[in-house]
Coordinates of C-alpha atoms and ligand atoms in Angstrom, one line a residue:
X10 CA -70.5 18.8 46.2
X11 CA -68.4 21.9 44.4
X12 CA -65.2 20.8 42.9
X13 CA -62.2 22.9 44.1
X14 CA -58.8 23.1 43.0
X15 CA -55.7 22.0 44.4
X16 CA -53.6 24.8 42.9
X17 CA -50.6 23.2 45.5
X18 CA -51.2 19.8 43.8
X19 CA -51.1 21.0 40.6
X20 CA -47.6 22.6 40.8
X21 CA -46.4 19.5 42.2
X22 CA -47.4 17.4 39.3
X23 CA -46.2 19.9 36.9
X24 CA -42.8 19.4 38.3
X25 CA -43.2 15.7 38.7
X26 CA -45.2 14.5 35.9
X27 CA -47.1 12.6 38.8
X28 CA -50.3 13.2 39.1
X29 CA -53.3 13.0 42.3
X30 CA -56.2 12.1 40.1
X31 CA -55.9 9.5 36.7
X32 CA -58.6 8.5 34.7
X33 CA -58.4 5.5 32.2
X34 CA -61.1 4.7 29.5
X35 CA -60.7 2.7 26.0
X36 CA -60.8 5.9 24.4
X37 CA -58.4 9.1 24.9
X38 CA -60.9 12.1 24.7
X39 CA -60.1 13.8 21.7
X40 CA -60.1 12.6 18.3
X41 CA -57.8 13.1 14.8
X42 CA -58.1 15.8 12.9
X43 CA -57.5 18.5 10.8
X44 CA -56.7 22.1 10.8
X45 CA -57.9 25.2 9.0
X46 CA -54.8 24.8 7.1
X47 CA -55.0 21.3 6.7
X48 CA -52.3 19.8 9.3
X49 CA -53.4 17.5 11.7
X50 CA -54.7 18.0 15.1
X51 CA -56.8 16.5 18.3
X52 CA -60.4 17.7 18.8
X53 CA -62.1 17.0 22.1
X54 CA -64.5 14.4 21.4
X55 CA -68.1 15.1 21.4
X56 CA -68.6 11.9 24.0
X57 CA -70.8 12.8 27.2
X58 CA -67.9 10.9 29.2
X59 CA -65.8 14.3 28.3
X60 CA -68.4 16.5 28.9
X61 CA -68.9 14.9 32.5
X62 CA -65.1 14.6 33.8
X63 CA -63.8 17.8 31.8
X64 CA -64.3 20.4 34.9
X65 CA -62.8 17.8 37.4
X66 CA -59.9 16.9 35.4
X67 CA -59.4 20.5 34.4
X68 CA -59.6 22.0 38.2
X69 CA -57.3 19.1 39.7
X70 CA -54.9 19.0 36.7
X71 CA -55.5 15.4 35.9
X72 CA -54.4 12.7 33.6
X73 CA -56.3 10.4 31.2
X74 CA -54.6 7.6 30.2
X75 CA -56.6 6.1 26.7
X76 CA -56.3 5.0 23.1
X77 CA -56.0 7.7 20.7
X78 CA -58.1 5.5 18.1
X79 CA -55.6 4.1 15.5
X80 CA -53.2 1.0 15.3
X81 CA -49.8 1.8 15.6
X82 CA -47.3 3.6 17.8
X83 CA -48.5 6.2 20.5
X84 CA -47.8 9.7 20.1
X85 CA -45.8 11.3 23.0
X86 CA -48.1 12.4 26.2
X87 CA -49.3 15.6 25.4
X88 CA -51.7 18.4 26.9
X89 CA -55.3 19.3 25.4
X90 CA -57.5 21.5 26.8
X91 CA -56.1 21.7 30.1
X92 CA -56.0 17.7 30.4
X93 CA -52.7 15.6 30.4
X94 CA -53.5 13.1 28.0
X95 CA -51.1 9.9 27.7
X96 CA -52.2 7.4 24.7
X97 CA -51.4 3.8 24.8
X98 CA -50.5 2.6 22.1
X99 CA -52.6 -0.8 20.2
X100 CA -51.4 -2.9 17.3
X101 CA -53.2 -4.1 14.7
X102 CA -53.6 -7.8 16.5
X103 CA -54.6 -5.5 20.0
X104 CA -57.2 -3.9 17.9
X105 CA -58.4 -7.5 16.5
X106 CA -57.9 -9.3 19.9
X107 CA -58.6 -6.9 22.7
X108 CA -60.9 -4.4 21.0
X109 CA -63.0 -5.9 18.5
X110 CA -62.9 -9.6 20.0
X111 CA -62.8 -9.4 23.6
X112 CA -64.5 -6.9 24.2
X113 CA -66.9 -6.1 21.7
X114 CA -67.5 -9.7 20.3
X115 CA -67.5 -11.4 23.3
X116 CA -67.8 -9.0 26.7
X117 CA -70.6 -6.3 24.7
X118 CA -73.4 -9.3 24.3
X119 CA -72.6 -11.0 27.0
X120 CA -73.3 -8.4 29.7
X121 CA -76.9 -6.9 26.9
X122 CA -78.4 -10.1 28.5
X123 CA -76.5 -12.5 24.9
X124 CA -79.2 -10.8 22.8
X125 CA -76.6 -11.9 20.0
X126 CA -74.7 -14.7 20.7
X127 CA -71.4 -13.9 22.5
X128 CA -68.0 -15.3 21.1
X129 CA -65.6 -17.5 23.1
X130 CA -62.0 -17.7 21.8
X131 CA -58.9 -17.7 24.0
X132 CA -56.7 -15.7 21.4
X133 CA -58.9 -13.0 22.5
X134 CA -58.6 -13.2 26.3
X135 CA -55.4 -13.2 25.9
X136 CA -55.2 -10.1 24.0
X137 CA -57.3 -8.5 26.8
X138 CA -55.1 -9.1 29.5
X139 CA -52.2 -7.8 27.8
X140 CA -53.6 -4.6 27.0
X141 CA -55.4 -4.3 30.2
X142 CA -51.7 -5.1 31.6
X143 CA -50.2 -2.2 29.8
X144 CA -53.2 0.5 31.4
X145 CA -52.6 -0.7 34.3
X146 CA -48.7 0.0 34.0
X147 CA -49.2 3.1 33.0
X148 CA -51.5 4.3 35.7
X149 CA -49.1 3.1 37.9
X150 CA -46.2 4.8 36.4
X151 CA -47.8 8.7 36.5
X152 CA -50.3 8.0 39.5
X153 CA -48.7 10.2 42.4
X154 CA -48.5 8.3 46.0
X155 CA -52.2 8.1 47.3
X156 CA -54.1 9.4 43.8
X157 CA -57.3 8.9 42.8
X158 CA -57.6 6.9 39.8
X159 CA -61.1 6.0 37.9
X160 CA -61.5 3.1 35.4
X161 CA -63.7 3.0 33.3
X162 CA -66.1 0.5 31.7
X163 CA -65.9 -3.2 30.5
X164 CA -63.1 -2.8 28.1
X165 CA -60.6 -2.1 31.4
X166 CA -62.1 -4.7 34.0
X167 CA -58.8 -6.1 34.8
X168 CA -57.1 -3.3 35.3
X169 CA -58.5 -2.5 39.1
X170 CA -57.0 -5.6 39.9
X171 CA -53.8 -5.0 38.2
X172 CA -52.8 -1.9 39.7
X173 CA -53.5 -2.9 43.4
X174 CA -51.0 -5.3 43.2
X175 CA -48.5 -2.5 41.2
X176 CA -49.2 0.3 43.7
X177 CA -51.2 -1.1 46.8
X178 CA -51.6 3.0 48.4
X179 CA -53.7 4.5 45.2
X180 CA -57.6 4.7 45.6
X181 CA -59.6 3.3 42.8
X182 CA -62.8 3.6 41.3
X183 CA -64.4 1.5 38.5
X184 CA -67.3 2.4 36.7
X185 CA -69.2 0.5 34.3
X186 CA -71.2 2.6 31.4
X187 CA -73.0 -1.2 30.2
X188 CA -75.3 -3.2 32.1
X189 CA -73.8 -6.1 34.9
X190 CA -75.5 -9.3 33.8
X191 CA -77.2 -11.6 36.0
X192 CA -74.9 -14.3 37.6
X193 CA -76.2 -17.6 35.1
X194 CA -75.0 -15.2 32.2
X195 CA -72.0 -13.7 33.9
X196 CA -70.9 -17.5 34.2
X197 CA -70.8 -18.1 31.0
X198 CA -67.4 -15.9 30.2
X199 CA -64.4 -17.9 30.1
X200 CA -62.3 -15.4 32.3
X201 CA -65.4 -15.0 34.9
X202 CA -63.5 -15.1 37.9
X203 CA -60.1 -13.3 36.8
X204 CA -62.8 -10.8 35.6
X205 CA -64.8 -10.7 39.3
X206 CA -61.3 -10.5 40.8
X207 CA -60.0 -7.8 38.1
X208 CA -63.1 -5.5 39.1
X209 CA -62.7 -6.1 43.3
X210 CA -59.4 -4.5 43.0
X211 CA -61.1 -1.5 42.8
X212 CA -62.8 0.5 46.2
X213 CA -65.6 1.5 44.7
X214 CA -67.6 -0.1 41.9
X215 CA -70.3 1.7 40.2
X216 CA -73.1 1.0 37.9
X217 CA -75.9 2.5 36.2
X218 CA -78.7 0.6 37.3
X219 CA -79.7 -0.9 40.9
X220 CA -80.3 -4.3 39.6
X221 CA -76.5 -4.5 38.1
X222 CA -75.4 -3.6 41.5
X223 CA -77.5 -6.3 43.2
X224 CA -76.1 -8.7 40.4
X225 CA -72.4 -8.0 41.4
X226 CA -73.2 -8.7 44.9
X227 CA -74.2 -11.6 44.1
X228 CA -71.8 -12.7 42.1
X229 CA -69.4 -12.0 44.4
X230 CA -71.1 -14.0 47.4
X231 CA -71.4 -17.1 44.3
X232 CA -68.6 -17.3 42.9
X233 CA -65.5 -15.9 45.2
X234 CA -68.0 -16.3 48.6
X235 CA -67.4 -13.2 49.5
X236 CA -69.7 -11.4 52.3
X237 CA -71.9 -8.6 51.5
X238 CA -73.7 -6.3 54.3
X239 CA -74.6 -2.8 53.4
X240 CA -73.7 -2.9 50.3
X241 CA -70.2 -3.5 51.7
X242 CA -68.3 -6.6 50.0
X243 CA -65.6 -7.9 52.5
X244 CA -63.3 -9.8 50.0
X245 CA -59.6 -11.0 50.9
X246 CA -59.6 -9.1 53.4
X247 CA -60.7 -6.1 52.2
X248 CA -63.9 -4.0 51.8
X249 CA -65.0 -3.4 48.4
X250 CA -68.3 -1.0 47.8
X251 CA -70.5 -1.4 45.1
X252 CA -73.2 0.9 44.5
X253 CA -75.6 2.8 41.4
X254 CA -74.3 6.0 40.4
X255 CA -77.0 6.9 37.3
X256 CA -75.0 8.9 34.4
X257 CA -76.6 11.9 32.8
X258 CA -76.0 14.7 30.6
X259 CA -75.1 18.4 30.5
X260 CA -78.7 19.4 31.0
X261 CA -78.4 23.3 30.8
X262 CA -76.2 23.0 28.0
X263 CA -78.8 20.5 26.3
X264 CA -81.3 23.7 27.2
X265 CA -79.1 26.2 25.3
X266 CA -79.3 24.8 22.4
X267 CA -82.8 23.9 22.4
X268 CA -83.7 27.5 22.6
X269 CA -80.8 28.7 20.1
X270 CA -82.7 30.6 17.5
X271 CA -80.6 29.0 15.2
X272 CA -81.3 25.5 16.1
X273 CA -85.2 26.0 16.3
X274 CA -85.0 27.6 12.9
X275 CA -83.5 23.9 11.9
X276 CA -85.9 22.2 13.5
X277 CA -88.9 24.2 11.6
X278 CA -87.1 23.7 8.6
X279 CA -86.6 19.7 8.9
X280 CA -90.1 19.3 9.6
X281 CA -90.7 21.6 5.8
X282 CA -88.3 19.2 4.4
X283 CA -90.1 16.2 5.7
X284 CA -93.1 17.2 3.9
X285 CA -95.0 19.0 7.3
X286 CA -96.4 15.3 8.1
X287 CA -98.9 15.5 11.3
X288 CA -96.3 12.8 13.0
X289 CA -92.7 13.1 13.1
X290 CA -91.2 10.0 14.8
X291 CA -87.4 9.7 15.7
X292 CA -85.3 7.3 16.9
X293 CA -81.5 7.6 17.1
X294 CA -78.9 5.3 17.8
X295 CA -75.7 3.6 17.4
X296 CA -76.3 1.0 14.4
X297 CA -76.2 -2.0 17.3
X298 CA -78.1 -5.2 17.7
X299 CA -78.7 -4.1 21.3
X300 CA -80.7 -0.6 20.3
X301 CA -83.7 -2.4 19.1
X302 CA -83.6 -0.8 15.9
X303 CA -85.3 -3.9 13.8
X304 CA -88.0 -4.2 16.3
X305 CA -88.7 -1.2 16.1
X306 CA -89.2 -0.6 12.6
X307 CA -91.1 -4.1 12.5
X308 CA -93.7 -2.5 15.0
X309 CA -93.7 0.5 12.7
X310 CA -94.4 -1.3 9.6
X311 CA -97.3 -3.5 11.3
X312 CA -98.9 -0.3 12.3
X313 CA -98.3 1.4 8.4
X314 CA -99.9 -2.2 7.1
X315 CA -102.7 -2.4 9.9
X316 CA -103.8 1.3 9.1
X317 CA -103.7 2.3 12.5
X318 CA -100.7 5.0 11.2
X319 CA -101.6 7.0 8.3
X320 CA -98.7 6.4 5.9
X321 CA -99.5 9.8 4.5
X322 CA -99.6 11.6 7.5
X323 CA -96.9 9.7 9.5
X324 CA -93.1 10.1 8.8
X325 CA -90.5 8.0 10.8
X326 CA -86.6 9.5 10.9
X327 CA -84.1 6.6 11.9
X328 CA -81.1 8.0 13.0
X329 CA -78.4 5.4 12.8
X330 CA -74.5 6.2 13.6
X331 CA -72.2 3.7 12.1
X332 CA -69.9 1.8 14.7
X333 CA -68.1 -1.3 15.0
X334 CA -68.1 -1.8 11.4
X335 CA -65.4 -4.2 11.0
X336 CA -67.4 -7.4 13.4
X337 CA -69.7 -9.8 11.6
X338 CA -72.6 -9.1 14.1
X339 CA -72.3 -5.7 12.9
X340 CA -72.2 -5.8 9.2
X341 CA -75.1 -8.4 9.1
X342 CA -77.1 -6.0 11.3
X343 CA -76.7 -3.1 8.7
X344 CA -77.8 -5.1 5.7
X345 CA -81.0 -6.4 7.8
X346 CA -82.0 -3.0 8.7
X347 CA -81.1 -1.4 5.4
X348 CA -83.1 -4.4 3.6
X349 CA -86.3 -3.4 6.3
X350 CA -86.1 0.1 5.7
X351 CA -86.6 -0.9 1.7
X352 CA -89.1 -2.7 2.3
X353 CA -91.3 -0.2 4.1
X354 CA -90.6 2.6 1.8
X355 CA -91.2 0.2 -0.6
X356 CA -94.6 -0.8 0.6
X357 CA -96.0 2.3 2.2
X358 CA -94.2 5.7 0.7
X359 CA -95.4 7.5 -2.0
X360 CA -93.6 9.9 -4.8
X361 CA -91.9 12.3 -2.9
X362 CA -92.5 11.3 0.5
X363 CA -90.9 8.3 2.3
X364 CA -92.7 6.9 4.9
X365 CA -89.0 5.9 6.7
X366 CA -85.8 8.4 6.3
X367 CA -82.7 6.6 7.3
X368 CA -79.5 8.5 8.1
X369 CA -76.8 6.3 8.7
X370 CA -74.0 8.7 9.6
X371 CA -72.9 11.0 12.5
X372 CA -74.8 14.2 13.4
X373 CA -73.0 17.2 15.7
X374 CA -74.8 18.3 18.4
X375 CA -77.2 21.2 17.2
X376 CA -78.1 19.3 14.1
X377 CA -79.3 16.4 16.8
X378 CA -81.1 19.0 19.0
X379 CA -82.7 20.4 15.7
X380 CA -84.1 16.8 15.1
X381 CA -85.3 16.6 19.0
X382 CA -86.7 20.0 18.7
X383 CA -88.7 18.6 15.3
X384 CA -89.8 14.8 16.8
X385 CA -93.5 14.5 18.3
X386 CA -92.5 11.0 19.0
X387 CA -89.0 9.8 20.2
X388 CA -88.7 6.0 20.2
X389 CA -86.0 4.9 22.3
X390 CA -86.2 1.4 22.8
X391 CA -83.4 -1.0 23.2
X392 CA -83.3 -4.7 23.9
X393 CA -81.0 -4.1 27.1
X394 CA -79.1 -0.3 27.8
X395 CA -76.9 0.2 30.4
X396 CA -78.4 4.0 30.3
X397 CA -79.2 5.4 27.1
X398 CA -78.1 8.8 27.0
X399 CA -80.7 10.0 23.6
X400 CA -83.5 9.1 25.9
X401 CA -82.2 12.1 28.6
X402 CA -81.2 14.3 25.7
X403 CA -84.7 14.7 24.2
X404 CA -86.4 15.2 27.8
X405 CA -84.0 17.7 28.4
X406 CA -84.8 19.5 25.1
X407 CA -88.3 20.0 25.0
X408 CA -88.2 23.0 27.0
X409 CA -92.0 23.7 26.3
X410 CA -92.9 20.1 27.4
X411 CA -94.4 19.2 24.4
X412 CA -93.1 16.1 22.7
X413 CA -93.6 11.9 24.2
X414 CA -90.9 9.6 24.6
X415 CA -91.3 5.9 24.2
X416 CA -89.1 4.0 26.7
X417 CA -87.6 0.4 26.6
X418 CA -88.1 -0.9 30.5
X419 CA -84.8 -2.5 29.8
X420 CA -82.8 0.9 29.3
X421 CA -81.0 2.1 32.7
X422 CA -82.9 5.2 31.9
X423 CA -85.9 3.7 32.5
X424 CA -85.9 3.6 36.5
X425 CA -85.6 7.5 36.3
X426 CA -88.1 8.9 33.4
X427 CA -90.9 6.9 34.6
X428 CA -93.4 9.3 32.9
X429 CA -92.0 8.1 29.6
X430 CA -94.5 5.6 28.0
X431 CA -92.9 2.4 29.3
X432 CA -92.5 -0.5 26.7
X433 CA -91.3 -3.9 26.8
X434 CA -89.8 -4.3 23.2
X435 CA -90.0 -8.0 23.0
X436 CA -93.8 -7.6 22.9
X437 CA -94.4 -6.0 19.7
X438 CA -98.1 -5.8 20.1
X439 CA -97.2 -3.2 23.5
X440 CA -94.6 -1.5 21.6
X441 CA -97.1 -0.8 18.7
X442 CA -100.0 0.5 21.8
X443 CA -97.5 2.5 23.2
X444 CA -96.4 4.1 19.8
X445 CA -100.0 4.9 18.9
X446 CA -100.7 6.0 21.9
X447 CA -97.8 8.5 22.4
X448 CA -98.8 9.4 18.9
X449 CA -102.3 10.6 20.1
X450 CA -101.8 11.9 23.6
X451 CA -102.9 15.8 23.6
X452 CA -100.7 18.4 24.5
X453 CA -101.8 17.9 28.5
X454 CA -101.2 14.6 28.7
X455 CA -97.6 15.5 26.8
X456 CA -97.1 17.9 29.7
X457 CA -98.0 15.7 32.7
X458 CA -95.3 13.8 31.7
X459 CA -92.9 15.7 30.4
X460 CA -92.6 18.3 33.5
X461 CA -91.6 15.4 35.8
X462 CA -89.2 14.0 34.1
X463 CA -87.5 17.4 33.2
X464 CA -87.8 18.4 36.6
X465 CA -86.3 15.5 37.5
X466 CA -83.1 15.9 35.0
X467 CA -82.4 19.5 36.2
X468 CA -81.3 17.9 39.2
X469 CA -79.3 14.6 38.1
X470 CA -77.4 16.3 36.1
X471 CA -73.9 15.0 34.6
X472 CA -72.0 16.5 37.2
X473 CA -74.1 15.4 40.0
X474 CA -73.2 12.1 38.5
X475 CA -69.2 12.9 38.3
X476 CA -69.2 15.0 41.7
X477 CA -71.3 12.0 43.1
X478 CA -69.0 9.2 42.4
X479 CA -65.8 11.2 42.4
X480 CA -66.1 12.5 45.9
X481 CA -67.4 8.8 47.3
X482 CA -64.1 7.5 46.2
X483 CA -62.4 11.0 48.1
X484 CA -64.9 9.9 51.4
X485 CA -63.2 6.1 51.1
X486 CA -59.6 7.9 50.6
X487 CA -60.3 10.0 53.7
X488 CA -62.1 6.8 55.3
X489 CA -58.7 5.1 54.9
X490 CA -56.2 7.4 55.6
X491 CA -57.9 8.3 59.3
X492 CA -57.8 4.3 59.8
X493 CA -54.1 4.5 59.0
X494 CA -54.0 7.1 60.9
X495 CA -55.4 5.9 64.1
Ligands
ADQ507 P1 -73.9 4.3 23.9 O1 -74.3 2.8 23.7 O2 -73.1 4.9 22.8 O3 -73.2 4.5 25.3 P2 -76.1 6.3 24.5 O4 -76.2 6.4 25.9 O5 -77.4 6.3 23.8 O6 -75.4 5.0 24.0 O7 -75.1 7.5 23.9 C1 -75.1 7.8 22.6 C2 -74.5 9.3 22.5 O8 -74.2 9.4 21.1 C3 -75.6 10.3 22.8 O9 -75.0 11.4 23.5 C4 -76.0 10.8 21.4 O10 -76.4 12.1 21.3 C5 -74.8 10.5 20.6 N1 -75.3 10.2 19.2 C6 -76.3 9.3 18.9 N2 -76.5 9.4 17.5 C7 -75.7 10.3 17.0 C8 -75.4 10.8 15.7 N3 -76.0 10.3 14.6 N4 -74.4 11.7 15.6 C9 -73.7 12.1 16.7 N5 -74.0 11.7 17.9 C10 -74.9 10.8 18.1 C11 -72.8 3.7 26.4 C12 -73.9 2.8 27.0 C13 -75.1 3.6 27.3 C14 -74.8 4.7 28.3 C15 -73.6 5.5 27.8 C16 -73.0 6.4 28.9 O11 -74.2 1.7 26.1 O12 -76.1 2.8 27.9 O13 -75.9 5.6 28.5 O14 -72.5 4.6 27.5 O15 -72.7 5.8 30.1

């Protein structure tokens, strides 16, 4: 579906400061900075959740209602980029509570199957509402009569909810980037039903996997006895749809800089400064205990110990981007996988060439491509991933279809890149068989599986995803307004 403007809709808003399409996530999407002259300024955020919504927000002159990523006061609204941008201000005890409790302490591990132990505490919840309270207010405040306003993911789950009651004529849409939990784990949470409730407000859901979907219909038959047919949820008298809308990435633009001179030049020049081992293997991720990062390496140093990787031969590049910092989980999770990564090097490297090279810091985007462009193996596989975005990003930059990509079955991106060499990563000895044996396949078995899965990604690409979603939500509005029509 194209995306056209609304160039009459677009004046209107000017003059209003109302506008027909609103989109709320956690995050605003630029971040602090600074200038060539040193004052400060906003720079769009690298994020893929930018890169997908930019030409729709752009085109239809929307708003995006977010944090702008430090405690305190919010800065006036503002435009960047085309985009009306209104931050919402969190204090220090929001940041604590609502952020880094709720949400990332107790929500995060719940819904990555509790792969660390989610924690309970009512301060928290509290916290959460609130803030979800004051999105919700302000969607309803610049959402013009009838817009179309998208949630986003499981920091914002009330909010659906929320703004119904405040303004019963907009159209919402909720999508969540994490993966829906089966219902025995959803019933764990405390606020599961304000929760189940919060997300119904909306008239679509979406998710990134078919098996979350089935889980939220099922949830809502259990818990609120809702009825579902055709993926249709009839709840309180209203219909409710809940359906999989896979994300992606910008694959053409993933393309470009794989086969920028510049960045293949990097790439070349990593593998020099890796010491031209036969084996390069990457993984990247955020530094969190649902990425699989310990296992990982674990599998890796069985095979160095075992000999069945040549220590000499084989280099491993872990990739890991700080996040989250400030939570427990987190900080104990560095130290482990710091104290691993010693121990390997320790064990297995030799003068002058490390067996693992750990970066622990954030990359831009041709750097990371370079690395792509330089892996034979990429190792993506996490304990539980609502999608996993790296996994898409190195398909889509091995233009020549060499490379092999190790997949976790329990990353969304698994039911799409079913070429990839499939692992469970709970079973060590397959994730070891599966590493060795994406380390030895020949460049035609590299290419039977490669071309399928790139062939694949040139069509689901991130604004098939956007477009997809976006105009299901218009065919609902439409849906509606003939019926109040009629
Ligand atoms: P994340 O958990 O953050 O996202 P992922 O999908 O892998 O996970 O996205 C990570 C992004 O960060 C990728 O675009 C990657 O290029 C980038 N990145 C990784 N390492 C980096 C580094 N060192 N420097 C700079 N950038 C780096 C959540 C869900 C996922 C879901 C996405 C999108 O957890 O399952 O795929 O949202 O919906």
């Amino acid at each position: 579906m194209a995306i056209t403007p609304h160039p009459a809709r677009t004046l209107r808003q000017a003059a209003s400061n109302r506008y027909d399409l609103v989109v709320l996530a956690n995050r605003l999407p630029v971040d602090h900075d600074t200038d060539a002259d040193g004052r400060p300024c906003w720079r769009r955020s690298p994020g893929g959740l930018v890169t997908a919504l930019h030409p729709i927000m752009k085109s239809r002159a929307g708003a995006w209602i977010g944090w702008h990523g430090r405690p305190g006061p919010a800065p006036t609204p503002f435009v960047h980029d085309g985009i009306h941008l209104h931050p919402i201000a969190l204090t220090g005890d929001d940041v604590d509570g609502y952020y880094e409790g709720q949400s990332n302490a107790t929500i995060w591990p719940l819904y990555h199957d509790a792969v660390e132990q989610p924690v309970f505490d009512r301060a928290w919840q509290d916290g959460y509402r609130k803030v979800n309270r004051r999105f919700a207010e302000a969607a309803a405040r610049v959402a013009a009569p009838g817009a179309l306003v998208w949630v986003h993911d499981y920091h914002l789950q009330l909010v659906p909810g929320m703004l119904r009651e405040l303004r019963p004529d907009l159209r919402i849409g909720f999508f969540l980037h994490i993966p829906f939990p089966p219902v025995e784990l959803f019933c764990q949470l405390p606020m599961r039903e304000e929760i189940l409730r919060g997300l119904l407000g909306a008239d679509l859901v979406g998710f990134q996997h078919p098996s979350a979907t089935r889980n939220f219909h099922s949830l809502a038959e259990h818990l609120l006895d809702a009825k579902v047919t055709d993926g249709k949820i009839w709840h309180e008298g209203r219909e409710v749809v809940a359906d999989t809308f896979p994300i992606s990435i910008d694959v053409a633009d993933q393309q470009r800089l794989a086969l920028d001179p510049a960045v293949r030049a990097r790439a070349a020049q990593i593998r020099r400064e890796l010491g031209d081992p036969r084996t390069v293997i990457l993984a990247v991720d955020r530094l969190d205990y649902t990425k699989g990062i310990e296992r990982r390496l674990s599998a890796y140093e069985e095979l160095l110990a075992e000999g069945r990787l040549d220590p000499a031969e084989t280099v491993m590049v872990q990739v890991a981007v700080p996040t989250r910092q400030r939570i427990d989980q987190y900080q104990a999770l560095r130290e482990r996988v710091e104290r691993a990564v010693s121990r390997i090097n320790g064990d297995h490297s030799g003068i002058g060439r490390l067996c693992v090279h750990y970066l622990h810091r954030s990359y831009d985007r041709a750097e990371l491509a370079a690395l792509y462009l330089a892996a034979d193996v990429m190792a993506v596989t996490p304990l539980r991933d609502g999608m996993n975005l790296v996994a898409k990003e190195y398909v889509a930059t091995r233009t020549d279809h060499t490379g092999a990509l190790v997949l976790s079955e329990f990353a969304g991106a698994a039911a799409e890149l079913e070429e990839a060499w499939l692992v469970n990563p709970h079973d060590l000895d397959g994730l070891k068989d599966a590493v060795t044996d994406a380390v030895d396949a020949d460049a035609e078995e590299q290419r039977r599986r490669m071309e399928p899965m790139r062939a694949y990604l040139r069509r689901h690409d991130v604004n098939r995803w956007a477009t997809g979603f976006m105009g299901r939500l218009d065919g609902l509005a439409e849906d509606w307004s003939a019926a109040a029509a009629a």
